[in-house]
PDB file of C-alpha atoms in Angstrom:
ATOM      1  CA  MET A1333     102.027 174.949 -44.380  1.00  0.00           C
ATOM      2  CA  SER A1334      98.411 176.073 -44.000  1.00  0.00           C
ATOM      3  CA  SER A1335      97.293 172.804 -45.609  1.00  0.00           C
ATOM      4  CA  LEU A1336      98.782 170.893 -42.652  1.00  0.00           C
ATOM      5  CA  VAL A1337      95.804 171.494 -40.410  1.00  0.00           C
ATOM      6  CA  PRO A1338      93.128 169.120 -39.163  1.00  0.00           C
ATOM      7  CA  PRO A1339      91.372 167.116 -40.332  1.00  0.00           C
ATOM      8  CA  PHE A1340      94.441 165.210 -41.486  1.00  0.00           C
ATOM      9  CA  THR A1341      94.787 162.958 -44.497  1.00  0.00           C
ATOM     10  CA  LEU A1342      97.497 160.314 -44.725  1.00  0.00           C
ATOM     11  CA  GLU A1343      99.520 162.720 -46.852  1.00  0.00           C
ATOM     12  CA  THR A1344      99.213 165.719 -44.514  1.00  0.00           C
ATOM     13  CA  ALA A1345      99.745 163.620 -41.368  1.00  0.00           C
ATOM     14  CA  THR A1346     102.884 162.085 -42.906  1.00  0.00           C
ATOM     15  CA  GLN A1347     104.151 165.557 -43.825  1.00  0.00           C
ATOM     16  CA  LYS A1348     103.451 166.781 -40.286  1.00  0.00           C
ATOM     17  CA  VAL A1349     105.509 163.903 -38.855  1.00  0.00           C
ATOM     18  CA  ARG A1350     108.472 164.641 -41.139  1.00  0.00           C
ATOM     19  CA  LEU A1351     108.351 168.353 -40.278  1.00  0.00           C
ATOM     20  CA  ALA A1352     108.366 167.459 -36.575  1.00  0.00           C
ATOM     21  CA  GLU A1353     111.365 165.173 -37.119  1.00  0.00           C
ATOM     22  CA  ASP A1354     113.188 167.908 -39.037  1.00  0.00           C
ATOM     23  CA  GLY A1355     112.475 170.444 -36.310  1.00  0.00           C
ATOM     24  CA  TRP A1356     113.736 168.207 -33.513  1.00  0.00           C
ATOM     25  CA  ASN A1357     116.835 167.313 -35.541  1.00  0.00           C
ATOM     26  CA  SER A1358     117.636 171.034 -35.720  1.00  0.00           C
ATOM     27  CA  ARG A1359     118.145 170.889 -31.936  1.00  0.00           C
ATOM     28  CA  ASP A1360     116.910 174.491 -31.781  1.00  0.00           C
ATOM     29  CA  PRO A1361     114.550 174.745 -28.766  1.00  0.00           C
ATOM     30  CA  GLU A1362     113.116 178.132 -29.773  1.00  0.00           C
ATOM     31  CA  ARG A1363     112.332 176.960 -33.313  1.00  0.00           C
ATOM     32  CA  VAL A1364     110.795 173.720 -32.101  1.00  0.00           C
ATOM     33  CA  SER A1365     108.614 175.472 -29.516  1.00  0.00           C
ATOM     34  CA  LEU A1366     106.843 177.521 -32.204  1.00  0.00           C
ATOM     35  CA  VAL A1367     104.924 174.499 -33.563  1.00  0.00           C
ATOM     36  CA  TYR A1368     103.199 174.095 -30.181  1.00  0.00           C
ATOM     37  CA  THR A1369     100.366 176.222 -28.812  1.00  0.00           C
ATOM     38  CA  PRO A1370     101.440 178.820 -26.223  1.00  0.00           C
ATOM     39  CA  ASP A1371      99.724 176.702 -23.540  1.00  0.00           C
ATOM     40  CA  SER A1372     100.671 173.283 -24.954  1.00  0.00           C
ATOM     41  CA  ARG A1373     100.682 170.431 -22.435  1.00  0.00           C
ATOM     42  CA  TRP A1374     103.219 167.612 -22.530  1.00  0.00           C
ATOM     43  CA  ARG A1375     104.022 164.463 -20.684  1.00  0.00           C
ATOM     44  CA  ASN A1376     107.548 163.402 -21.567  1.00  0.00           C
ATOM     45  CA  ARG A1377     108.476 160.235 -19.685  1.00  0.00           C
ATOM     46  CA  ALA A1378     107.533 161.245 -16.110  1.00  0.00           C
ATOM     47  CA  GLU A1379     107.940 165.001 -16.648  1.00  0.00           C
ATOM     48  CA  PHE A1380     104.927 167.289 -17.124  1.00  0.00           C
ATOM     49  CA  ILE A1381     105.470 170.460 -19.159  1.00  0.00           C
ATOM     50  CA  THR A1382     103.105 173.348 -19.899  1.00  0.00           C
ATOM     51  CA  GLY A1383     103.691 176.173 -22.363  1.00  0.00           C
ATOM     52  CA  ARG A1384     106.397 177.257 -24.744  1.00  0.00           C
ATOM     53  CA  ALA A1385     108.770 178.620 -22.081  1.00  0.00           C
ATOM     54  CA  GLU A1386     108.810 175.238 -20.317  1.00  0.00           C
ATOM     55  CA  ILE A1387     109.219 173.480 -23.691  1.00  0.00           C
ATOM     56  CA  VAL A1388     112.278 175.621 -24.476  1.00  0.00           C
ATOM     57  CA  ALA A1389     113.767 174.959 -21.027  1.00  0.00           C
ATOM     58  CA  PHE A1390     113.107 171.220 -21.331  1.00  0.00           C
ATOM     59  CA  LEU A1391     114.625 170.939 -24.824  1.00  0.00           C
ATOM     60  CA  THR A1392     117.640 173.033 -23.804  1.00  0.00           C
ATOM     61  CA  ARG A1393     118.322 170.600 -20.926  1.00  0.00           C
ATOM     62  CA  LYS A1394     117.624 167.586 -23.141  1.00  0.00           C
ATOM     63  CA  TRP A1395     120.052 168.513 -25.894  1.00  0.00           C
ATOM     64  CA  ALA A1396     122.762 169.578 -23.404  1.00  0.00           C
ATOM     65  CA  LYS A1397     122.660 165.984 -22.097  1.00  0.00           C
ATOM     66  CA  GLU A1398     121.802 164.016 -25.267  1.00  0.00           C
ATOM     67  CA  LEU A1399     124.802 164.830 -27.451  1.00  0.00           C
ATOM     68  CA  ASP A1400     124.971 164.188 -31.220  1.00  0.00           C
ATOM     69  CA  TYR A1401     121.196 163.639 -31.161  1.00  0.00           C
ATOM     70  CA  ARG A1402     119.703 162.184 -34.352  1.00  0.00           C
ATOM     71  CA  LEU A1403     116.014 161.258 -34.612  1.00  0.00           C
ATOM     72  CA  ILE A1404     113.735 159.330 -36.952  1.00  0.00           C
ATOM     73  CA  LYS A1405     109.939 159.521 -36.574  1.00  0.00           C
ATOM     74  CA  GLU A1406     107.367 157.404 -38.392  1.00  0.00           C
ATOM     75  CA  ILE A1407     103.615 157.802 -38.552  1.00  0.00           C
ATOM     76  CA  TRP A1408     101.711 155.052 -36.764  1.00  0.00           C
ATOM     77  CA  ALA A1409      98.095 156.239 -37.042  1.00  0.00           C
ATOM     78  CA  PHE A1410      96.021 159.391 -37.474  1.00  0.00           C
ATOM     79  CA  THR A1411      92.476 160.705 -37.271  1.00  0.00           C
ATOM     80  CA  ASP A1412      90.857 164.123 -37.492  1.00  0.00           C
ATOM     81  CA  ASN A1413      93.166 166.237 -35.265  1.00  0.00           C
ATOM     82  CA  ARG A1414      95.382 163.507 -33.792  1.00  0.00           C
ATOM     83  CA  ILE A1415      98.524 161.732 -34.930  1.00  0.00           C
ATOM     84  CA  ALA A1416     100.355 158.827 -33.307  1.00  0.00           C
ATOM     85  CA  VAL A1417     104.025 158.277 -34.103  1.00  0.00           C
ATOM     86  CA  ARG A1418     106.782 155.904 -33.173  1.00  0.00           C
ATOM     87  CA  PHE A1419     110.362 157.081 -33.079  1.00  0.00           C
ATOM     88  CA  ALA A1420     113.924 156.174 -32.271  1.00  0.00           C
ATOM     89  CA  TYR A1421     116.849 158.472 -31.691  1.00  0.00           C
ATOM     90  CA  GLU A1422     120.537 157.941 -31.045  1.00  0.00           C
ATOM     91  CA  TRP A1423     122.703 160.017 -28.748  1.00  0.00           C
ATOM     92  CA  HIS A1424     125.614 159.810 -26.347  1.00  0.00           C
ATOM     93  CA  ASP A1425     126.281 161.271 -22.929  1.00  0.00           C
ATOM     94  CA  ASP A1426     129.299 163.336 -21.915  1.00  0.00           C
ATOM     95  CA  SER A1427     131.172 160.125 -21.020  1.00  0.00           C
ATOM     96  CA  GLY A1428     130.803 158.748 -24.548  1.00  0.00           C
ATOM     97  CA  ASN A1429     128.142 156.143 -23.685  1.00  0.00           C
ATOM     98  CA  TRP A1430     125.786 155.631 -26.649  1.00  0.00           C
ATOM     99  CA  PHE A1431     122.046 155.016 -26.455  1.00  0.00           C
ATOM    100  CA  ARG A1432     119.151 154.374 -28.783  1.00  0.00           C
ATOM    101  CA  SER A1433     115.940 155.713 -27.296  1.00  0.00           C
ATOM    102  CA  TYR A1434     112.687 154.194 -28.540  1.00  0.00           C
ATOM    103  CA  GLY A1435     109.262 155.653 -28.027  1.00  0.00           C
ATOM    104  CA  ASN A1436     105.740 156.492 -29.008  1.00  0.00           C
ATOM    105  CA  GLU A1437     104.018 159.855 -29.046  1.00  0.00           C
ATOM    106  CA  ASN A1438     100.384 160.858 -29.222  1.00  0.00           C
ATOM    107  CA  TRP A1439      99.758 164.323 -30.598  1.00  0.00           C
ATOM    108  CA  GLU A1440      96.640 166.509 -30.625  1.00  0.00           C
ATOM    109  CA  PHE A1441      96.407 169.653 -32.760  1.00  0.00           C
ATOM    110  CA  ASP A1442      94.288 172.787 -32.646  1.00  0.00           C
ATOM    111  CA  ALA A1443      92.410 174.121 -35.700  1.00  0.00           C
ATOM    112  CA  ALA A1444      95.478 176.144 -36.800  1.00  0.00           C
ATOM    113  CA  GLY A1445      97.659 173.014 -36.882  1.00  0.00           C
ATOM    114  CA  LEU A1446      99.637 173.796 -33.718  1.00  0.00           C
ATOM    115  CA  MET A1447     100.227 170.905 -31.341  1.00  0.00           C
ATOM    116  CA  GLN A1448      98.293 171.426 -28.129  1.00  0.00           C
ATOM    117  CA  ARG A1449      99.059 168.091 -26.456  1.00  0.00           C
ATOM    118  CA  ARG A1450     102.019 165.721 -26.657  1.00  0.00           C
ATOM    119  CA  PHE A1451     102.273 162.511 -24.665  1.00  0.00           C
ATOM    120  CA  ALA A1452     105.559 160.597 -24.991  1.00  0.00           C
ATOM    121  CA  CYS A1453     106.668 157.229 -23.645  1.00  0.00           C
ATOM    122  CA  ILE A1454     110.395 156.565 -24.089  1.00  0.00           C
ATOM    123  CA  ASN A1455     112.847 153.776 -23.220  1.00  0.00           C
ATOM    124  CA  ASP A1456     116.638 154.020 -23.480  1.00  0.00           C
ATOM    125  CA  LEU A1457     118.746 151.126 -24.741  1.00  0.00           C
ATOM    126  CA  PRO A1458     122.513 151.303 -24.185  1.00  0.00           C
ATOM    127  CA  ILE A1459     124.315 150.488 -27.448  1.00  0.00           C
ATOM    128  CA  ARG A1460     127.928 150.249 -28.545  1.00  0.00           C
ATOM    129  CA  GLU A1461     129.116 152.971 -30.888  1.00  0.00           C
ATOM    130  CA  SER A1462     129.571 150.245 -33.531  1.00  0.00           C
ATOM    131  CA  GLU A1463     125.812 149.494 -33.302  1.00  0.00           C
ATOM    132  CA  ARG A1464     124.789 152.997 -34.352  1.00  0.00           C
ATOM    133  CA  LYS A1465     122.558 153.186 -37.417  1.00  0.00           C
ATOM    134  CA  TYR A1466     122.236 156.968 -37.815  1.00  0.00           C
ATOM    135  CA  HIS A1467     125.352 158.390 -39.441  1.00  0.00           C
ATOM    136  CA  TRP A1468     124.164 161.478 -41.309  1.00  0.00           C
ATOM    137  CA  PRO A1469     125.665 164.896 -40.444  1.00  0.00           C
ATOM    138  CA  LEU A1470     123.870 166.647 -37.591  1.00  0.00           C
ATOM    139  CA  GLY A1471     120.656 168.270 -38.735  1.00  0.00           C
ATOM    140  CA  ARG A1472     117.910 167.089 -41.083  1.00  0.00           C
ATOM    141  CA  ARG A1473     117.892 163.392 -41.995  1.00  0.00           C
ATOM    142  CA  PRO A1474     118.665 163.077 -45.724  1.00  0.00           C
ATOM    143  CA  ASP A1475     115.699 162.009 -47.837  1.00  0.00           C
ATOM    144  CA  ASP A1476     117.557 158.894 -49.004  1.00  0.00           C
ATOM    145  CA  HIS A1477     118.399 157.725 -45.448  1.00  0.00           C
ATOM    146  CA  PRO A1478     116.316 154.704 -44.416  1.00  0.00           C
ATOM    147  CA  GLY A1479     113.449 155.180 -41.984  1.00  0.00           C
ATOM    148  CA  LEU A1480     112.550 153.040 -38.981  1.00  0.00           C
ATOM    149  CA  THR A1481     110.816 150.318 -40.973  1.00  0.00           C
ATOM    150  CA  GLU A1482     113.701 149.984 -43.436  1.00  0.00           C
ATOM    151  CA  LEU A1483     116.194 149.854 -40.548  1.00  0.00           C
ATOM    152  CA  ARG A1484     114.044 147.166 -38.868  1.00  0.00           C
ATOM    153  CA  LEU A1485     113.646 149.292 -35.764  1.00  0.00           C
TER     154      LEU A1485
END
């Protein structure tokens, strides 16, 4: 993983995006928090988060609410120590209402490849269960599952 440090190439930035997707699909807040600097700063929707402890608390709340969470991320652009991604994830609430959440993230990394800033804009679209497109078992998206472009998202 030491090769996944800035400055990024298309190959290393794409790998970084897939690793981030895999981590978030684990739904393990502690594991996910370790790819961020100890003082990482986030804006997630209208919430401002600083540091790994707040990241863990945020993700714990998120995945308690967003049930059966499945995420796909796709690289949008990259330069030196920054990567921009677009993503969509599907989830349902405790009443069985399904959503597809669409968004964009801007990431900035330190020299060791840890994310020091994450800015996310996200919109939720209510969907019917029959409109779901993500049907893999919980966890990592299979390599042969279509990405956002192939799904026309």
